Amino acid sequence: MLKINETLAIDEDEITLRFVRASGPGGQNVNKVSTAVELRFDVWNSPTLPEPVRARLARLAGRRLTQEGVLILLAERFRTQERNRADAQDRLVELIRKAAEPPPPPRKKTRPTLASKKRRLESKTRRAVVKAGRGRPGGED
């Protein structure tokens, strides 16, 4: 089980891992060993995800979500399968954890108070007086 938070955990049977050849560091070894990990997780058909989390996860996944609702993560940062597997699973957990957070409540519009409007206008007036005094001294002709 992959623990997401206190109330949510995903069974590892829902995740499919496939090992492919990676680009990047590894020298000649990169052409022989399949170290990159392609993680697949079916978001739409997952029995453990609640519907609101599923919807937010689909939105967060963006292009990584296929038309069939499968989330695909490719991990190839490291030179070993084990580290790439752990990296892909960590990224999946972090993505689901972010989707599990409820969105913040919408902002309520407020109007400025009369006192705050007066303070703003008074400060503008004071500033205008300061700036008016910065001109060239105007001598009487």
PDB file of N, CA, C and O in Angstrom, residues 2 11 14-15 26 30 40-41 59 61 64 66-67 88 90-91 95 98-99 105 118 121-122 132 134:
ATOM      1  N   LEU A   2       0.551   2.200  -0.873  1.00  0.00           N
ATOM      2  CA  LEU A   2       1.213   3.499  -0.885  1.00  0.00           C
ATOM      3  C   LEU A   2       0.367   4.458  -0.058  1.00  0.00           C
ATOM      4  O   LEU A   2      -0.763   4.768  -0.412  1.00  0.00           O
ATOM      5  N   ASP A  11      -3.522   0.906  -3.245  1.00  0.00           N
ATOM      6  CA  ASP A  11      -2.979  -0.447  -3.345  1.00  0.00           C
ATOM      7  C   ASP A  11      -1.969  -0.474  -4.499  1.00  0.00           C
ATOM      8  O   ASP A  11      -2.204   0.101  -5.560  1.00  0.00           O
ATOM      9  N   GLU A  14      -2.811  -1.322  -8.194  1.00  0.00           N
ATOM     10  CA  GLU A  14      -3.405  -0.347  -9.111  1.00  0.00           C
ATOM     11  C   GLU A  14      -2.338   0.336  -9.970  1.00  0.00           C
ATOM     12  O   GLU A  14      -2.668   1.017 -10.934  1.00  0.00           O
ATOM     13  N   ILE A  15      -1.073   0.167  -9.614  1.00  0.00           N
ATOM     14  CA  ILE A  15       0.019   0.813 -10.326  1.00  0.00           C
ATOM     15  C   ILE A  15       0.719  -0.205 -11.216  1.00  0.00           C
ATOM     16  O   ILE A  15       1.022  -1.311 -10.787  1.00  0.00           O
ATOM     17  N   GLY A  26      24.884   7.461 -18.105  1.00  0.00           N
ATOM     18  CA  GLY A  26      24.969   6.006 -17.975  1.00  0.00           C
ATOM     19  C   GLY A  26      26.029   5.424 -18.872  1.00  0.00           C
ATOM     20  O   GLY A  26      26.321   4.242 -18.809  1.00  0.00           O
ATOM     21  N   VAL A  30      23.757   2.666 -20.811  1.00  0.00           N
ATOM     22  CA  VAL A  30      22.435   3.190 -21.128  1.00  0.00           C
ATOM     23  C   VAL A  30      21.823   2.462 -22.329  1.00  0.00           C
ATOM     24  O   VAL A  30      20.611   2.379 -22.463  1.00  0.00           O
ATOM     25  N   ARG A  40       2.222   3.738 -14.601  1.00  0.00           N
ATOM     26  CA  ARG A  40       0.867   3.977 -15.102  1.00  0.00           C
ATOM     27  C   ARG A  40      -0.120   3.771 -13.964  1.00  0.00           C
ATOM     28  O   ARG A  40      -0.053   2.778 -13.252  1.00  0.00           O
ATOM     29  N   PHE A  41      -1.027   4.735 -13.807  1.00  0.00           N
ATOM     30  CA  PHE A  41      -2.055   4.668 -12.764  1.00  0.00           C
ATOM     31  C   PHE A  41      -3.381   5.090 -13.372  1.00  0.00           C
ATOM     32  O   PHE A  41      -3.505   6.186 -13.919  1.00  0.00           O
ATOM     33  N   ARG A  59      -7.205  17.153 -13.318  1.00  0.00           N
ATOM     34  CA  ARG A  59      -6.876  18.523 -13.710  1.00  0.00           C
ATOM     35  C   ARG A  59      -5.392  18.809 -13.493  1.00  0.00           C
ATOM     36  O   ARG A  59      -4.735  19.437 -14.325  1.00  0.00           O
ATOM     37  N   ALA A  61      -2.932  16.618 -13.473  1.00  0.00           N
ATOM     38  CA  ALA A  61      -2.083  15.770 -14.307  1.00  0.00           C
ATOM     39  C   ALA A  61      -1.813  16.407 -15.664  1.00  0.00           C
ATOM     40  O   ALA A  61      -0.735  16.233 -16.228  1.00  0.00           O
ATOM     41  N   ARG A  64      -0.100  14.597 -18.846  1.00  0.00           N
ATOM     42  CA  ARG A  64       0.329  13.262 -18.428  1.00  0.00           C
ATOM     43  C   ARG A  64      -0.837  12.286 -18.341  1.00  0.00           C
ATOM     44  O   ARG A  64      -0.639  11.101 -18.149  1.00  0.00           O
ATOM     45  N   THR A  66      -3.875  10.301 -20.156  1.00  0.00           N
ATOM     46  CA  THR A  66      -4.315   9.904 -21.494  1.00  0.00           C
ATOM     47  C   THR A  66      -5.818  10.105 -21.628  1.00  0.00           C
ATOM     48  O   THR A  66      -6.505  10.400 -20.654  1.00  0.00           O
ATOM     49  N   GLN A  67      -6.329   9.906 -22.836  1.00  0.00           N
ATOM     50  CA  GLN A  67      -7.766  10.040 -23.064  1.00  0.00           C
ATOM     51  C   GLN A  67      -8.553   8.965 -22.324  1.00  0.00           C
ATOM     52  O   GLN A  67      -9.731   9.142 -22.030  1.00  0.00           O
ATOM     53  N   ALA A  88       9.467   7.682  -9.206  1.00  0.00           N
ATOM     54  CA  ALA A  88       8.153   7.701  -9.863  1.00  0.00           C
ATOM     55  C   ALA A  88       7.032   7.549  -8.831  1.00  0.00           C
ATOM     56  O   ALA A  88       6.025   8.270  -8.897  1.00  0.00           O
ATOM     57  N   ASP A  90       7.177   8.308  -5.624  1.00  0.00           N
ATOM     58  CA  ASP A  90       7.140   9.528  -4.814  1.00  0.00           C
ATOM     59  C   ASP A  90       6.418  10.652  -5.549  1.00  0.00           C
ATOM     60  O   ASP A  90       5.637  11.407  -4.954  1.00  0.00           O
ATOM     61  N   ARG A  91       6.678  10.762  -6.848  1.00  0.00           N
ATOM     62  CA  ARG A  91       6.012  11.804  -7.634  1.00  0.00           C
ATOM     63  C   ARG A  91       4.510  11.559  -7.715  1.00  0.00           C
ATOM     64  O   ARG A  91       3.713  12.505  -7.645  1.00  0.00           O
ATOM     65  N   LEU A  95       1.639  14.026  -6.179  1.00  0.00           N
ATOM     66  CA  LEU A  95       0.580  14.541  -7.046  1.00  0.00           C
ATOM     67  C   LEU A  95      -0.799  14.244  -6.447  1.00  0.00           C
ATOM     68  O   LEU A  95      -1.676  15.119  -6.418  1.00  0.00           O
ATOM     69  N   LYS A  98      -1.398  16.397  -3.375  1.00  0.00           N
ATOM     70  CA  LYS A  98      -1.785  17.752  -3.753  1.00  0.00           C
ATOM     71  C   LYS A  98      -3.255  17.794  -4.194  1.00  0.00           C
ATOM     72  O   LYS A  98      -3.969  18.748  -3.893  1.00  0.00           O
ATOM     73  N   ALA A  99      -3.707  16.734  -4.886  1.00  0.00           N
ATOM     74  CA  ALA A  99      -5.098  16.686  -5.336  1.00  0.00           C
ATOM     75  C   ALA A  99      -6.050  16.419  -4.176  1.00  0.00           C
ATOM     76  O   ALA A  99      -7.224  16.783  -4.246  1.00  0.00           O
ATOM     77  N   PRO A 105     -11.555  28.205   0.197  1.00  0.00           N
ATOM     78  CA  PRO A 105     -12.878  28.791  -0.059  1.00  0.00           C
ATOM     79  C   PRO A 105     -12.741  30.033  -0.937  1.00  0.00           C
ATOM     80  O   PRO A 105     -11.718  30.730  -0.887  1.00  0.00           O
ATOM     81  N   LYS A 118     -11.234  58.058   3.197  1.00  0.00           N
ATOM     82  CA  LYS A 118     -10.799  59.386   3.635  1.00  0.00           C
ATOM     83  C   LYS A 118      -9.298  59.403   3.907  1.00  0.00           C
ATOM     84  O   LYS A 118      -8.602  60.361   3.538  1.00  0.00           O
ATOM     85  N   LEU A 121      -7.427  59.583   0.596  1.00  0.00           N
ATOM     86  CA  LEU A 121      -7.493  60.900  -0.045  1.00  0.00           C
ATOM     87  C   LEU A 121      -6.653  61.922   0.708  1.00  0.00           C
ATOM     88  O   LEU A 121      -5.997  62.780   0.089  1.00  0.00           O
ATOM     89  N   GLU A 122      -6.623  61.834   2.048  1.00  0.00           N
ATOM     90  CA  GLU A 122      -5.803  62.759   2.832  1.00  0.00           C
ATOM     91  C   GLU A 122      -4.318  62.539   2.559  1.00  0.00           C
ATOM     92  O   GLU A 122      -3.548  63.495   2.438  1.00  0.00           O
ATOM     93  N   ALA A 132       4.368  69.736  -4.623  1.00  0.00           N
ATOM     94  CA  ALA A 132       4.199  71.099  -5.142  1.00  0.00           C
ATOM     95  C   ALA A 132       5.295  72.012  -4.613  1.00  0.00           C
ATOM     96  O   ALA A 132       5.715  72.969  -5.285  1.00  0.00           O
ATOM     97  N   ARG A 134       8.355  71.327  -4.294  1.00  0.00           N
ATOM     98  CA  ARG A 134       9.659  70.969  -4.870  1.00  0.00           C
ATOM     99  C   ARG A 134      10.012  71.750  -6.133  1.00  0.00           C
ATOM    100  O   ARG A 134      11.099  71.584  -6.680  1.00  0.00           O
TER     101      ARG A 134
END
